[in-house]
PDB file of C-alpha atoms in Angstrom:
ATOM      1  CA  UNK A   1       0.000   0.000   0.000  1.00  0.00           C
ATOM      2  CA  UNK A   2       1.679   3.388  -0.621  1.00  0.00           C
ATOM      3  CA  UNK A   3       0.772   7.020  -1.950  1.00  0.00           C
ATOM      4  CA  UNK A   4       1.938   9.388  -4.754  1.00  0.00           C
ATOM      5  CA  UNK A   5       0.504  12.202  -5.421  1.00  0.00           C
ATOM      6  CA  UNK A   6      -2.667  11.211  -3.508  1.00  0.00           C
ATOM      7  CA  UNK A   7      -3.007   7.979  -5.807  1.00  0.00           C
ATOM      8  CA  UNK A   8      -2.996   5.013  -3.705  1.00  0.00           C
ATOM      9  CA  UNK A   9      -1.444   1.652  -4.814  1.00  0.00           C
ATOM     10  CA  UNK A  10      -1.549  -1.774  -3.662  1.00  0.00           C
ATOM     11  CA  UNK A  11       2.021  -2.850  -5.210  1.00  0.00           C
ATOM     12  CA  UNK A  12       3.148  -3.514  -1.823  1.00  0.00           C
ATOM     13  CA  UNK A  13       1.086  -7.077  -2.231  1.00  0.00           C
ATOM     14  CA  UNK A  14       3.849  -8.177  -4.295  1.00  0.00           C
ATOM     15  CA  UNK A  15       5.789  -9.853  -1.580  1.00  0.00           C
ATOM     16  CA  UNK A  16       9.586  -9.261  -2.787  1.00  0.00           C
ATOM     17  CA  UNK A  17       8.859  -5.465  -3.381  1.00  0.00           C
ATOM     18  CA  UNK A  18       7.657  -5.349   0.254  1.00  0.00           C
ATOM     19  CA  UNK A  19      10.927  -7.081   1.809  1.00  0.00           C
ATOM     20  CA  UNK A  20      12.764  -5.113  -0.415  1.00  0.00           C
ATOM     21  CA  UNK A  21      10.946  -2.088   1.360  1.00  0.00           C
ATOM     22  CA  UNK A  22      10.591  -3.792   4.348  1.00  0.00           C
ATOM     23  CA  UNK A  23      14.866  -4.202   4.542  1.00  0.00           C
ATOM     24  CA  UNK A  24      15.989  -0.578   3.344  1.00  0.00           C
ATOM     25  CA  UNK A  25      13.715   1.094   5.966  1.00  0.00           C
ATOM     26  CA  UNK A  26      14.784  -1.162   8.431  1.00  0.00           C
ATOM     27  CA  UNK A  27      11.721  -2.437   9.422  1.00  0.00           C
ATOM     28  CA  UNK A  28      10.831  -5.701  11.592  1.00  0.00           C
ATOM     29  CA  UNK A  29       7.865  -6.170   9.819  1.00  0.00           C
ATOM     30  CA  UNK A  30       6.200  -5.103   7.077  1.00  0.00           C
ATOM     31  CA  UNK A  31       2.516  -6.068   5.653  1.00  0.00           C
ATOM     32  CA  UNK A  32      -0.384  -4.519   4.276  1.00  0.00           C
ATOM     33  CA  UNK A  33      -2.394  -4.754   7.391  1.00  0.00           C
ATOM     34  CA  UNK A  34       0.564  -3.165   9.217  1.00  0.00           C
ATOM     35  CA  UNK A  35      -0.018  -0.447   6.628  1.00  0.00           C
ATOM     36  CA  UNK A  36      -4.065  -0.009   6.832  1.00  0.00           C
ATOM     37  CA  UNK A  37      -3.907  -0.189  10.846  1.00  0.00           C
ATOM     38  CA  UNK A  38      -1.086   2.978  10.175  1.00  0.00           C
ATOM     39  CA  UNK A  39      -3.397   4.870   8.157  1.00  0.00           C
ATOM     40  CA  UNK A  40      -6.677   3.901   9.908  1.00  0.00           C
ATOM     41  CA  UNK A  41      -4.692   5.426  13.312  1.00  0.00           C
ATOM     42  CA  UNK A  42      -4.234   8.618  11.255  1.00  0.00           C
ATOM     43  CA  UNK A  43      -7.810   8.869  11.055  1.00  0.00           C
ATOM     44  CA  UNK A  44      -8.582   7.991  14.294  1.00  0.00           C
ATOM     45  CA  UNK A  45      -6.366  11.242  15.313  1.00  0.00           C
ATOM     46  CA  UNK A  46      -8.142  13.559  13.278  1.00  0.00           C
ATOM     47  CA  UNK A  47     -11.092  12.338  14.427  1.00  0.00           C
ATOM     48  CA  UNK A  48      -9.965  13.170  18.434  1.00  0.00           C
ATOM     49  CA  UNK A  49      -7.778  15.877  17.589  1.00  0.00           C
ATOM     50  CA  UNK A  50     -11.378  17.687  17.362  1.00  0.00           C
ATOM     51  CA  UNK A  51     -11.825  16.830  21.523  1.00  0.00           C
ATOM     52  CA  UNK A  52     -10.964  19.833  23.377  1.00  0.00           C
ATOM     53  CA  UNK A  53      -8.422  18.634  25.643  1.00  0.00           C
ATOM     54  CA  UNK A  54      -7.138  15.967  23.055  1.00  0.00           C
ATOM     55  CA  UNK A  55      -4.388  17.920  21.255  1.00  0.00           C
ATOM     56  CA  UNK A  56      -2.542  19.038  24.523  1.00  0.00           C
ATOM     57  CA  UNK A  57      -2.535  15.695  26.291  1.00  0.00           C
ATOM     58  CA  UNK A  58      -1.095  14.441  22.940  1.00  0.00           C
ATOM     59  CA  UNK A  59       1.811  16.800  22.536  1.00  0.00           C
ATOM     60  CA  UNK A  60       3.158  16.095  26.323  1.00  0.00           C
ATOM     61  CA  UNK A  61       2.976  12.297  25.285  1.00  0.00           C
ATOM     62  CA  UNK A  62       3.884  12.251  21.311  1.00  0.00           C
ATOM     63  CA  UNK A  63       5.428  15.846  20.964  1.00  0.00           C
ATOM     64  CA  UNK A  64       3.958  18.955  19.021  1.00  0.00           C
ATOM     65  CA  UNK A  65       2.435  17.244  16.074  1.00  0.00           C
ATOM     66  CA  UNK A  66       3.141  21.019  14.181  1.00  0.00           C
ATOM     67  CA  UNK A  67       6.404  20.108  13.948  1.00  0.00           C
ATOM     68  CA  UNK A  68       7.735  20.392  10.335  1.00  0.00           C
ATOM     69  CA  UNK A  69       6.689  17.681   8.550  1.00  0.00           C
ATOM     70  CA  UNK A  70       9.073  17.884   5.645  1.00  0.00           C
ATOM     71  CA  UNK A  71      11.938  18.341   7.817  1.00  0.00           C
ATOM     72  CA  UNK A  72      10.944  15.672  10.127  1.00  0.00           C
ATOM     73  CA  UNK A  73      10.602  13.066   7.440  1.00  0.00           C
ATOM     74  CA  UNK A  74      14.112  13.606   5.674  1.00  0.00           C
ATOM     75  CA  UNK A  75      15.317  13.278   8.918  1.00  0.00           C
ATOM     76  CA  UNK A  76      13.624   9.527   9.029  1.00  0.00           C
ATOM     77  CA  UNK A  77      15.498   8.674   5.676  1.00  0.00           C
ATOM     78  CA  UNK A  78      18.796   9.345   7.275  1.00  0.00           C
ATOM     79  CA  UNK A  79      18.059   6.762  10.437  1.00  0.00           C
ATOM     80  CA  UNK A  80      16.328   6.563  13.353  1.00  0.00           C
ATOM     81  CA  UNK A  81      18.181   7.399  16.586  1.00  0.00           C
ATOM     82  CA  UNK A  82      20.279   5.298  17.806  1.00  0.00           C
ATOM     83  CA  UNK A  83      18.759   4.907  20.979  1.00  0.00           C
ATOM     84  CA  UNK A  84      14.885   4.654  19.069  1.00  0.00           C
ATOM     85  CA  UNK A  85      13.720   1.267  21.185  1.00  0.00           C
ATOM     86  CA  UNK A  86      13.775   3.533  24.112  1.00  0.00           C
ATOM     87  CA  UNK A  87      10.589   5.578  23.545  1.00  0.00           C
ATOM     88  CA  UNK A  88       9.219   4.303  20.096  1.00  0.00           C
ATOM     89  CA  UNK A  89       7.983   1.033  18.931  1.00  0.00           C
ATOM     90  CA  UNK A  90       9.203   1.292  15.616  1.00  0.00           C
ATOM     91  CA  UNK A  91      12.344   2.922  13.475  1.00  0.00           C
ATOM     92  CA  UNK A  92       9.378   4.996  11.946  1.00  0.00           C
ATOM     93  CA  UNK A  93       7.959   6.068  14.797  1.00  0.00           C
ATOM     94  CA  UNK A  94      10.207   9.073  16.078  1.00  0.00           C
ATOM     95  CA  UNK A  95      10.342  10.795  12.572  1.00  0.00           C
ATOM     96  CA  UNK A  96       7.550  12.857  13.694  1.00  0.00           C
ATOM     97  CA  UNK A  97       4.942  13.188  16.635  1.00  0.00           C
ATOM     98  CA  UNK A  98       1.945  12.537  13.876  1.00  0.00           C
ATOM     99  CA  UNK A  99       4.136   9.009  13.321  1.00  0.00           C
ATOM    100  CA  UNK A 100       4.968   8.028  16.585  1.00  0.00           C
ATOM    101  CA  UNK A 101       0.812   8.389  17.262  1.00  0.00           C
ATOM    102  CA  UNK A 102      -0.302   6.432  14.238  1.00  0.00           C
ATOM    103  CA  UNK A 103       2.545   3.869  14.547  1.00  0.00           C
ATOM    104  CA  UNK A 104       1.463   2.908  18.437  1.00  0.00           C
ATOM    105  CA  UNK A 105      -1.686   3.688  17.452  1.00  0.00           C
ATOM    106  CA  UNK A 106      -1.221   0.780  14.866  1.00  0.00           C
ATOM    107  CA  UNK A 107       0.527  -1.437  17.411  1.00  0.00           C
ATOM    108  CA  UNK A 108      -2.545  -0.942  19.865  1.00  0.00           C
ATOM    109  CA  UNK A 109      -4.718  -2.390  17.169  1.00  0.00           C
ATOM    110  CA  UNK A 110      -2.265  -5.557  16.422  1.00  0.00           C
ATOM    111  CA  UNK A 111      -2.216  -6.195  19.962  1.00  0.00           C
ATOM    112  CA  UNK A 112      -5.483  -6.056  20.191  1.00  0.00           C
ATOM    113  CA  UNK A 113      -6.582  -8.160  17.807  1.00  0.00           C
ATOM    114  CA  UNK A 114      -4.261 -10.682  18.690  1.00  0.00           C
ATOM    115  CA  UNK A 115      -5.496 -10.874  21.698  1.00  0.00           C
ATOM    116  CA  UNK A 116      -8.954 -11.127  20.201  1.00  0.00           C
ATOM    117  CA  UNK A 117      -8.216 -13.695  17.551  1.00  0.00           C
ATOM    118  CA  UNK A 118      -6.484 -16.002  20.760  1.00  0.00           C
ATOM    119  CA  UNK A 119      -9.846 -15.737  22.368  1.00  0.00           C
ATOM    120  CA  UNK A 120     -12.373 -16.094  19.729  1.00  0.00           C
ATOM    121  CA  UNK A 121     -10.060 -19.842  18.441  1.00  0.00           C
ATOM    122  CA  UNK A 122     -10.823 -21.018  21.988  1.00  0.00           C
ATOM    123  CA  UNK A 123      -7.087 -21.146  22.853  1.00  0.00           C
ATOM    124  CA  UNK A 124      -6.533 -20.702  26.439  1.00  0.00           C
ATOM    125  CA  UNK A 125      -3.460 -19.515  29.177  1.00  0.00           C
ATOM    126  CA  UNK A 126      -3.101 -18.367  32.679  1.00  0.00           C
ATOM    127  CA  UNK A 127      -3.197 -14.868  31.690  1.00  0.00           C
ATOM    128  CA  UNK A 128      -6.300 -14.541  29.735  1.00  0.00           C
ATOM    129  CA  UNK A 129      -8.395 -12.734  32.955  1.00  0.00           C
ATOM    130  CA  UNK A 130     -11.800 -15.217  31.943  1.00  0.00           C
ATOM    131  CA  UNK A 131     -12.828 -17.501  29.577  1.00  0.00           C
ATOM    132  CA  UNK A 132     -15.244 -15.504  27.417  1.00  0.00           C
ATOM    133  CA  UNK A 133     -12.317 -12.232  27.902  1.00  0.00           C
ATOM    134  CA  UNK A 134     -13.326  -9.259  24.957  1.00  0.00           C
ATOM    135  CA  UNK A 135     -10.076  -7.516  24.361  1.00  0.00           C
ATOM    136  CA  UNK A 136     -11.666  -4.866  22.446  1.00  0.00           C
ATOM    137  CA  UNK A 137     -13.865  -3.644  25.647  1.00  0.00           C
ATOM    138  CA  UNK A 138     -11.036  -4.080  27.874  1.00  0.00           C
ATOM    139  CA  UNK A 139     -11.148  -1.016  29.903  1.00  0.00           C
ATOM    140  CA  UNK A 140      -7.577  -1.720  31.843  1.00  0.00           C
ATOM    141  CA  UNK A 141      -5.217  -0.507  29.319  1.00  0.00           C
ATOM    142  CA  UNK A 142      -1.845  -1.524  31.431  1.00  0.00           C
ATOM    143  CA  UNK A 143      -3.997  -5.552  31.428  1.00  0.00           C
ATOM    144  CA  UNK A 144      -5.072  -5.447  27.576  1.00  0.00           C
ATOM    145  CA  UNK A 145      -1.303  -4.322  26.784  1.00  0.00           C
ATOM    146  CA  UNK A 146       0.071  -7.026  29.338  1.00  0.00           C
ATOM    147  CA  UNK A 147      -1.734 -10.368  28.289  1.00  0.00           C
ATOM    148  CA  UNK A 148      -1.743  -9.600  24.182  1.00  0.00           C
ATOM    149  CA  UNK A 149       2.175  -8.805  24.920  1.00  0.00           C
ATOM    150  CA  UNK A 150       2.312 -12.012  26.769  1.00  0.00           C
ATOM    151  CA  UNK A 151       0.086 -14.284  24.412  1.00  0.00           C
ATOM    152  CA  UNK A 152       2.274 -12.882  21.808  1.00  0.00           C
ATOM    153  CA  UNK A 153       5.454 -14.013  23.192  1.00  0.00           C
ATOM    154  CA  UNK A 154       3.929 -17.775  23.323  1.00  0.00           C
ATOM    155  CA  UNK A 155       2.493 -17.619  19.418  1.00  0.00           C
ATOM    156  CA  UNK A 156       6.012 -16.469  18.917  1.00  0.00           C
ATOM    157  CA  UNK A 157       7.684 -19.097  20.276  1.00  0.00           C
ATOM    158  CA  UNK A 158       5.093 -21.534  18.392  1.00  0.00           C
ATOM    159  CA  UNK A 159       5.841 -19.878  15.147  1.00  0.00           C
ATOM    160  CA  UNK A 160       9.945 -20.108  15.655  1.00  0.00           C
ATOM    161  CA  UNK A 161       9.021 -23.594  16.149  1.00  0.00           C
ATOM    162  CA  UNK A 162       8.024 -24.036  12.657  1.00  0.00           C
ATOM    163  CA  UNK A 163      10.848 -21.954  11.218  1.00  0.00           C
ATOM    164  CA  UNK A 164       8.005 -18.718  10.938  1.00  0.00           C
ATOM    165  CA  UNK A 165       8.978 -14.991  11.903  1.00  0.00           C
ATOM    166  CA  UNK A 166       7.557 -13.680  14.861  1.00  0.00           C
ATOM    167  CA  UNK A 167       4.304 -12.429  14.469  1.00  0.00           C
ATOM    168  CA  UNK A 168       4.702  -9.513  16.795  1.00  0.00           C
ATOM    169  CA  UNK A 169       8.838  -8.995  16.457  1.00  0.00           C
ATOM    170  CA  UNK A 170       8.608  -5.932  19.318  1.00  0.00           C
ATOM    171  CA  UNK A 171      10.041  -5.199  22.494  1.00  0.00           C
ATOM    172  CA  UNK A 172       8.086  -3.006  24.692  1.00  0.00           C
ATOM    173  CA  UNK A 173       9.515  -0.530  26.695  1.00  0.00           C
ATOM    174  CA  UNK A 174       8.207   1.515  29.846  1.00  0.00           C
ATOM    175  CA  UNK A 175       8.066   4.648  27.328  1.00  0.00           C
ATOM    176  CA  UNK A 176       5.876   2.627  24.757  1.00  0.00           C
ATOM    177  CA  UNK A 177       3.432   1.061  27.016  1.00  0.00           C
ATOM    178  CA  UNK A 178       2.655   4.491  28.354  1.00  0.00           C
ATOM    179  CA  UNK A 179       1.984   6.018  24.919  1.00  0.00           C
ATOM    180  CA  UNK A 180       0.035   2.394  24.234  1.00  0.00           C
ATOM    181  CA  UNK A 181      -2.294   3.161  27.244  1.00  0.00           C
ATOM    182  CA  UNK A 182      -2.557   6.537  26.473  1.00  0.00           C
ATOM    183  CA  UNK A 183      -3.869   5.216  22.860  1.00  0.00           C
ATOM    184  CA  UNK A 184      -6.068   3.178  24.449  1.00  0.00           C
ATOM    185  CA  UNK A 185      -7.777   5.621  27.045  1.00  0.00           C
ATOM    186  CA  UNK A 186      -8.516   7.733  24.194  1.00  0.00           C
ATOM    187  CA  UNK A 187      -9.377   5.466  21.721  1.00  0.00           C
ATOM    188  CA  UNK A 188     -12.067   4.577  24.670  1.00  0.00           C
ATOM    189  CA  UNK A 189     -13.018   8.240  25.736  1.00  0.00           C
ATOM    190  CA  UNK A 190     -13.438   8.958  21.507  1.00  0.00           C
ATOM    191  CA  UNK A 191     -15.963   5.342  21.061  1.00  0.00           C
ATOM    192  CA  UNK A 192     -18.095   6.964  23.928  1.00  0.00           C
ATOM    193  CA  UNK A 193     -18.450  10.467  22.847  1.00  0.00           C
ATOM    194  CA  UNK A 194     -16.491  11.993  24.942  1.00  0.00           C
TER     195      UNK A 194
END
């Protein structure tokens, strides 16, 4: 999935053009769900960003998303920090505060449905908190983020088993799983009308 111009292109289906992509922006993963969670968290901040109170909550978080956009994104093409895993969850992520928002944005949404598609196979573990658990009306951020991070880890390990990539390749640090519950509690606050 990618943009020029304002037309929009699926080429990123072909799967050697999206490792090739995938490699030179030194990404852990790249797919086009990855991609339409991205975009779909772009929309979700516009959507808040017309709260009252949204827009300063997210620039102590994320930064001042009025940064200069231009500016910021050469600045991705040159390399992430070198000390990036620290407060992002992705080598994207710090080129702007817009990014970082939509990328754990993104990330809330994979863990989320991960979480979900555990639950609705009938798999079970220790950490699910009941049988018949709904991820997606989980209203403890700091749980949702702890037991889709933790079923992750096992479907990991299952897929390594096999010889398969991780399905969820991330590390997350104290940093990120703020910014991941702050996602969440206003991903929440934004469903209810508030």
């Amino acid at each position: 999935m990618g943009h020029a111009e304002g037309a929009i292109s699926v080429d990123e289906a072909d799967p050697v053009l999206r490792t090739t992509r995938r490699q030179a922006l030194k990404e852990s993963y790249r797919t086009m769900i990855v991609h339409m969670r991205h975009e779909i968290a772009h929309m979700l901040w516009w959507r808040l960003s017309l709260c009252d109170d949204f827009l300063n909550t997210l620039r102590d978080m994320f930064g001042d998303e009025r940064a200069d956009y231009p500016a910021a994104r050469q600045r991705h093409y040159d390399g992430p920090p070198a000390d990036w895993k620290q407060s992002f969850l992705t080598t994207y992520a710090p080129a702007h505060p817009l990014e970082d928002w939509a990328e754990t944005a993104g990330h809330l949404l994979h863990l989320t449905d991960i979480a979900d598609s555990f639950v609705a196979a009938g798999l079970s573990s220790p950490q699910l908190p009941h049988l018949n658990w709904d991820p997606y009306s989980e209203p403890d951020a700091a749980r949702l983020i702890y037991v889709a991070a933790d079923l992750s880890m096992g479907i990991n390990n299952v897929n390594l088993s096999m010889g398969l990539s991780n399905i969820y390749p991330f590390v997350l640090s104290d940093v990120s799983r703020r910014k991941l519950a702050f996602v969440h509690d206003w991903l929440r606050r934004g469903a209810k009308g508030m």
